[in-house]
Coordinates of C-alpha atoms and ligand atoms in Angstrom, one line a residue:
M233 CA 195.8 251.6 113.3
T234 CA 193.4 253.8 111.4
L235 CA 189.7 252.8 111.4
D236 CA 190.1 252.3 107.6
A237 CA 192.9 249.8 108.2
Q238 CA 190.9 248.1 110.9
I239 CA 187.9 247.6 108.7
T240 CA 190.2 246.0 106.1
V241 CA 191.8 243.7 108.6
I242 CA 188.4 242.5 109.9
R243 CA 187.1 241.9 106.4
N244 CA 190.2 239.9 105.4
K245 CA 190.1 237.9 108.7
F246 CA 186.5 237.2 108.1
L247 CA 187.0 236.0 104.5
Q248 CA 189.8 233.7 105.6
E249 CA 187.7 232.2 108.4
L250 CA 184.8 231.8 106.1
K251 CA 186.9 229.7 103.7
L252 CA 187.8 227.4 106.6
A253 CA 184.2 227.0 107.7
K254 CA 183.0 223.5 106.8
T255 CA 179.7 223.1 108.6
S256 CA 176.6 225.1 109.3
K257 CA 177.7 225.1 113.0
H258 CA 181.0 226.9 112.0
I259 CA 178.9 229.5 110.2
E260 CA 176.8 230.1 113.2
R261 CA 179.9 230.6 115.3
L262 CA 181.2 233.1 112.8
K263 CA 177.9 235.0 112.9
V264 CA 178.2 235.3 116.7
N265 CA 181.9 236.3 116.5
Y266 CA 181.3 239.1 113.8
L267 CA 177.7 240.2 114.0
G268 CA 176.9 239.4 117.7
K269 CA 176.6 241.8 120.5
K270 CA 180.2 241.3 121.5
G271 CA 181.3 240.7 117.9
S272 CA 184.0 242.5 115.8
L273 CA 181.6 244.8 114.0
Q274 CA 180.1 246.0 117.3
A275 CA 183.7 246.8 118.4
L276 CA 184.2 248.8 115.2
M277 CA 181.0 250.8 116.0
Q278 CA 182.6 251.7 119.3
L279 CA 185.6 253.0 117.6
L280 CA 183.4 255.1 115.3
K281 CA 182.6 257.3 118.3
D282 CA 186.3 258.4 118.3
A283 CA 186.2 259.4 114.7
T284 CA 185.9 263.1 113.7
K285 CA 182.5 264.5 112.9
E286 CA 183.5 264.7 109.2
D287 CA 184.8 261.2 109.0
R288 CA 182.0 259.5 110.9
P289 CA 179.4 259.2 108.0
F290 CA 182.1 257.8 105.7
F291 CA 183.3 255.2 108.1
G292 CA 179.7 254.5 109.3
K293 CA 178.8 253.6 105.8
Q294 CA 181.9 251.5 105.4
I295 CA 181.1 249.5 108.6
N296 CA 177.5 249.1 107.5
D297 CA 178.6 247.9 104.1
L298 CA 181.0 245.4 105.8
K299 CA 178.1 244.3 108.0
F300 CA 175.9 243.7 105.0
E301 CA 178.7 241.9 103.1
I302 CA 179.4 239.6 106.1
S303 CA 175.8 238.7 106.7
S304 CA 175.1 237.9 103.0
H305 CA 178.2 235.7 102.9
L306 CA 177.1 234.0 106.1
E307 CA 173.6 233.5 104.8
N308 CA 174.7 232.0 101.5
S309 CA 177.2 229.7 103.1
F310 CA 174.8 228.6 105.8
K311 CA 172.1 227.7 103.2
R312 CA 174.6 225.8 101.1
L313 CA 176.1 223.8 104.0
A314 CA 172.7 223.1 105.6
L315 CA 171.5 221.7 102.3
E316 CA 174.6 219.5 101.9
E317 CA 174.3 218.3 105.5
E318 CA 170.6 217.5 105.0
T319 CA 171.3 215.6 101.8
L320 CA 174.1 213.6 103.5
K321 CA 171.8 212.8 106.4
L322 CA 169.1 211.5 104.0
E323 CA 171.6 209.4 102.1
N324 CA 172.7 207.8 105.3
E325 CA 169.2 207.1 106.4
Y326 CA 168.2 205.7 103.0
I327 CA 166.4 202.4 103.3
D328 CA 166.4 199.9 100.4
V329 CA 162.9 198.6 100.6
T330 CA 163.6 196.0 97.9
L331 CA 166.0 194.1 100.2
P332 CA 164.5 190.8 101.3
G333 CA 163.5 191.0 104.9
R334 CA 165.0 188.9 107.6
K335 CA 162.7 186.0 108.5
H336 CA 161.7 186.0 112.2
F337 CA 161.2 182.8 113.9
W338 CA 157.8 182.5 115.4
G339 CA 157.0 179.8 117.9
R340 CA 154.5 177.2 116.9
Y341 CA 152.7 174.3 118.4
H342 CA 154.3 170.9 118.5
I343 CA 153.0 168.5 115.9
V344 CA 151.6 166.2 118.6
T345 CA 149.7 169.2 120.1
L346 CA 148.4 170.1 116.7
T347 CA 147.2 166.6 116.0
M348 CA 145.6 166.3 119.5
N349 CA 143.8 169.6 119.0
K350 CA 142.5 168.5 115.6
M351 CA 141.2 165.3 117.2
I352 CA 139.6 167.2 120.1
D353 CA 138.0 169.7 117.7
A354 CA 136.5 166.8 115.7
F355 CA 135.0 165.1 118.7
V356 CA 133.8 168.4 120.3
S357 CA 132.0 169.2 117.1
M358 CA 130.2 165.8 117.5
G359 CA 129.0 166.7 121.0
F360 CA 131.7 165.2 123.2
S361 CA 132.9 167.1 126.3
V362 CA 136.5 167.1 127.3
E363 CA 137.7 165.5 130.6
T364 CA 141.1 164.9 132.0
G365 CA 142.7 162.6 134.5
P366 CA 146.1 162.5 136.4
D367 CA 149.3 161.2 134.7
I368 CA 150.2 159.6 138.0
D369 CA 147.3 157.4 139.1
S370 CA 146.4 154.6 141.4
D371 CA 146.3 151.0 140.5
F372 CA 142.6 151.1 140.9
Y373 CA 141.8 153.6 138.1
N374 CA 144.4 152.3 135.7
F375 CA 143.8 148.6 136.2
E376 CA 141.5 147.3 139.0
G377 CA 138.5 149.4 138.2
L378 CA 139.0 148.5 134.6
N379 CA 138.4 144.8 135.3
F380 CA 142.1 143.9 135.5
A381 CA 142.2 141.5 138.5
K382 CA 145.4 141.8 140.6
D383 CA 146.9 138.7 139.0
H384 CA 145.3 139.3 135.6
P385 CA 147.8 138.3 132.9
A386 CA 146.6 141.2 130.8
R387 CA 148.5 143.5 133.1
D388 CA 151.6 142.2 131.3
M389 CA 150.3 143.7 128.1
Q390 CA 151.1 147.1 129.4
D391 CA 154.5 147.3 131.0
T392 CA 154.0 149.7 133.8
F393 CA 156.3 152.2 135.5
Y394 CA 155.4 151.8 139.2
I395 CA 156.1 154.6 141.6
S396 CA 154.9 152.6 144.7
E397 CA 152.8 149.5 145.3
D398 CA 149.7 151.4 144.5
L399 CA 150.9 154.4 142.4
L400 CA 152.0 154.3 138.8
L401 CA 152.4 156.4 135.6
R402 CA 149.1 155.7 133.7
T403 CA 149.6 153.3 130.9
H404 CA 146.5 154.6 129.0
T405 CA 143.9 157.3 129.2
S406 CA 141.3 154.7 130.1
N407 CA 142.1 155.6 133.7
V408 CA 139.7 158.5 133.2
Q409 CA 136.7 156.2 132.5
V410 CA 135.8 155.1 136.1
R411 CA 136.7 158.6 137.4
V412 CA 134.2 160.3 135.1
M413 CA 131.5 157.6 135.9
E414 CA 131.9 158.4 139.6
N415 CA 131.3 162.1 139.0
F416 CA 128.7 162.2 136.3
K417 CA 125.4 160.4 135.6
P418 CA 124.6 159.1 132.2
P419 CA 124.2 160.1 129.5
I420 CA 128.0 160.6 129.4
R421 CA 129.7 161.5 126.2
C422 CA 133.2 162.6 126.6
I423 CA 136.8 162.4 125.5
A424 CA 139.9 162.3 127.6
P425 CA 143.2 163.4 125.9
G426 CA 146.5 163.0 127.6
K427 CA 149.9 161.5 128.1
C428 CA 150.6 157.8 128.7
F429 CA 153.7 155.9 129.8
R430 CA 154.9 152.4 129.2
N431 CA 158.1 150.7 130.2
E432 CA 158.9 149.5 126.7
T433 CA 162.0 149.3 124.6
I434 CA 162.2 152.5 122.6
S435 CA 162.2 151.8 118.9
S436 CA 160.9 153.5 115.7
R437 CA 157.5 152.2 116.4
S438 CA 157.1 152.3 120.2
H439 CA 158.1 154.7 122.9
V440 CA 157.9 154.9 126.7
F441 CA 156.0 158.2 126.3
F442 CA 153.1 158.8 124.0
N443 CA 149.6 160.4 123.9
Q444 CA 146.1 159.0 123.6
V445 CA 142.6 160.4 123.2
E446 CA 140.1 158.2 125.0
L447 CA 136.4 158.4 124.1
F448 CA 133.4 156.9 125.7
Y449 CA 129.7 157.2 125.5
I450 CA 127.4 155.8 128.2
D451 CA 123.6 155.9 127.9
E452 CA 120.6 153.6 127.6
N453 CA 120.8 151.4 124.5
V454 CA 124.2 152.4 123.3
S455 CA 125.3 149.8 120.8
F456 CA 128.1 149.0 118.4
A457 CA 126.3 150.9 115.7
D458 CA 126.8 154.1 117.7
L459 CA 130.5 153.4 117.9
F460 CA 130.9 152.6 114.2
A461 CA 129.1 155.8 113.1
T462 CA 131.1 158.0 115.5
I463 CA 134.4 156.5 114.4
D464 CA 133.6 156.8 110.7
Q465 CA 132.5 160.4 111.2
F466 CA 135.7 161.1 113.2
F467 CA 138.0 159.9 110.5
V468 CA 136.2 161.9 107.8
K469 CA 136.6 165.0 109.9
F470 CA 140.2 164.2 110.8
F471 CA 141.6 163.2 107.4
E472 CA 139.2 165.5 105.6
K473 CA 138.3 162.7 103.2
P474 CA 136.1 159.6 103.3
I475 CA 138.0 156.8 105.1
E476 CA 137.0 153.2 105.1
T477 CA 137.2 151.4 108.5
R478 CA 137.4 147.8 109.5
F479 CA 137.0 146.2 112.9
R480 CA 138.6 143.0 114.1
P481 CA 137.9 141.1 117.3
S482 CA 140.5 141.8 120.0
Y483 CA 140.9 141.6 123.8
F484 CA 141.0 144.3 126.4
P485 CA 139.7 143.4 129.9
F486 CA 137.6 146.5 130.2
V487 CA 135.5 146.0 127.1
E488 CA 133.4 143.1 125.9
P489 CA 133.4 142.5 123.0
G490 CA 136.7 144.2 122.3
M491 CA 138.0 145.3 118.9
E492 CA 141.0 146.5 117.0
C493 CA 140.1 149.2 114.4
D494 CA 141.9 149.5 111.1
I495 CA 141.5 152.2 108.4
K496 CA 142.1 151.7 104.7
C497 CA 145.6 152.8 104.0
I498 CA 145.6 156.5 103.5
L499 CA 148.6 156.4 101.2
C500 CA 147.7 153.6 98.7
S501 CA 143.9 153.5 99.3
G502 CA 144.2 149.7 100.0
Q503 CA 146.4 148.8 97.0
G504 CA 149.3 147.8 99.3
C505 CA 152.4 149.9 100.0
S506 CA 155.3 150.2 102.5
L507 CA 153.2 152.3 104.9
C508 CA 150.6 149.5 105.3
K509 CA 153.2 146.7 104.8
N510 CA 151.2 145.6 101.7
T511 CA 148.1 144.7 103.7
G512 CA 146.1 147.7 102.5
W513 CA 145.1 148.4 106.1
L514 CA 146.5 150.5 109.0
E515 CA 145.8 149.5 112.6
V516 CA 144.8 152.6 114.4
F517 CA 143.2 151.9 117.8
G518 CA 141.4 149.7 120.3
A519 CA 137.7 149.9 121.1
G520 CA 134.7 147.9 122.4
M521 CA 131.6 147.9 124.5
I522 CA 132.4 148.9 128.1
H523 CA 132.5 145.8 130.3
P524 CA 129.6 145.6 132.9
N525 CA 132.2 145.3 135.7
V526 CA 133.7 148.6 134.7
L527 CA 130.3 150.3 134.8
K528 CA 129.7 148.7 138.2
A529 CA 133.1 150.1 139.4
G530 CA 132.0 153.5 138.3
G531 CA 128.7 153.1 140.2
I532 CA 126.6 152.9 137.0
D533 CA 123.7 150.4 136.7
S534 CA 124.9 148.0 134.1
E535 CA 121.4 146.5 133.6
K536 CA 120.1 149.9 132.5
Y537 CA 123.0 151.4 130.8
S538 CA 125.6 150.4 128.2
G539 CA 128.4 152.2 126.6
Y540 CA 131.3 152.1 124.2
A541 CA 134.9 153.1 124.7
A542 CA 137.9 153.6 122.4
G543 CA 141.5 154.8 122.8
I544 CA 143.3 156.4 119.9
G545 CA 147.0 156.9 119.7
V546 CA 147.8 160.5 118.9
E547 CA 151.4 159.9 117.6
R548 CA 150.1 157.1 115.5
L549 CA 147.6 159.3 113.7
A550 CA 150.2 162.1 113.2
M551 CA 152.6 159.5 111.8
L552 CA 150.0 158.3 109.3
M553 CA 148.9 161.8 108.4
H554 CA 152.4 163.0 107.7
Q555 CA 154.1 159.8 106.8
I556 CA 156.5 160.0 109.7
N557 CA 158.4 156.8 110.0
D558 CA 159.9 157.1 113.5
I559 CA 158.0 157.8 116.7
R560 CA 161.2 159.0 118.4
L561 CA 161.2 162.1 116.2
F562 CA 158.4 163.5 118.3
T563 CA 160.5 163.7 121.5
E564 CA 163.9 164.6 120.0
N565 CA 163.2 168.3 119.6
D566 CA 165.1 168.5 116.3
M567 CA 164.0 171.9 114.9
R568 CA 164.5 170.6 111.3
F569 CA 161.7 168.1 112.1
L570 CA 159.5 170.3 114.2
E571 CA 159.5 173.3 111.8
Q572 CA 157.9 171.3 109.1
F573 CA 154.5 171.2 110.8
D574 CA 152.3 174.3 110.8
L575 CA 148.6 174.6 110.9
Ligands
LIG283 N1 143.3 151.6 126.6 C1 143.6 150.7 125.5 C2 145.1 150.8 125.1 O1 145.7 151.7 125.5 C3 142.8 151.2 124.2 C4 141.3 151.0 124.4 C5 140.6 152.0 125.0 C6 140.8 149.8 124.1 C7 139.2 151.8 125.1 C8 139.4 149.6 124.2 C9 138.6 150.6 124.7 O2 145.6 149.9 124.5

């Protein structure tokens, strides 16, 4: 085949292959095949050596022209395809920033923890320190040291889960009182938050498991007035509005005198509603002046010192605060309930 014909064959073959090239990668491959070191044009250049002296400049120019033609074709196609590919890539990566985001679930504190923390914060801001006691305790700290004699009928007030003759699940956070007295000298001003257990029938109003915050203050000349002022201040901090309180005589072996404390109904402000069962008042906790026998059990001179104590139910306050009508909701782990409470 003459050189002339070979040039034509290569040009046609190139143009055909160019038509089939659909991606920039194909173009790159064509470039190697035609213009590369071992490419078709290089082969033509080899053949040029065999041409006669007269023919050489003519064919040389033809080959060069073809080389130019091929490279400009390749360059144009490459640019066009690369641009198309880039556009397609951008289209695929397109993010619609107006789409509403997917909501992530963040963990949160349980409503009881939130309530307890709010109570703790209020008391700490009033100068109370925080102490804790064991959930499993001895009869002494839960009862005996708190002036419950062995056969004291008041033990029946608190149905107890016994683990052994002497060990039990504490029925109240008052078990921390004597423990703290043994370890600290007055003035003592502390709170003791924690879990309590009672062997009661579970209903919407009572549960076998609940939480309390105990508070007590022991010093010289501590009186009822200190208790009233502290309680009033606590409720203002907790409910973030002025709250009227009322104290009624009651009985607990470890306080004398003992009281039950009510607050003016937070829902109807005393007018009477279903929350307060039309009484206008809500019963919230027990309190009183610490019995001399308890101070003695804790090694504190009851002639010199006096103190008050109170135990507040955490679930009870949470129920009042959020108008929750069933204490069982706190332990059922129903997300629809739990998700409602944020702080
Ligand atoms: N511990 C008592 C209860 O659980 C409450 C209380 C605490 C009463 C301190 C008086 C003083 O019922």
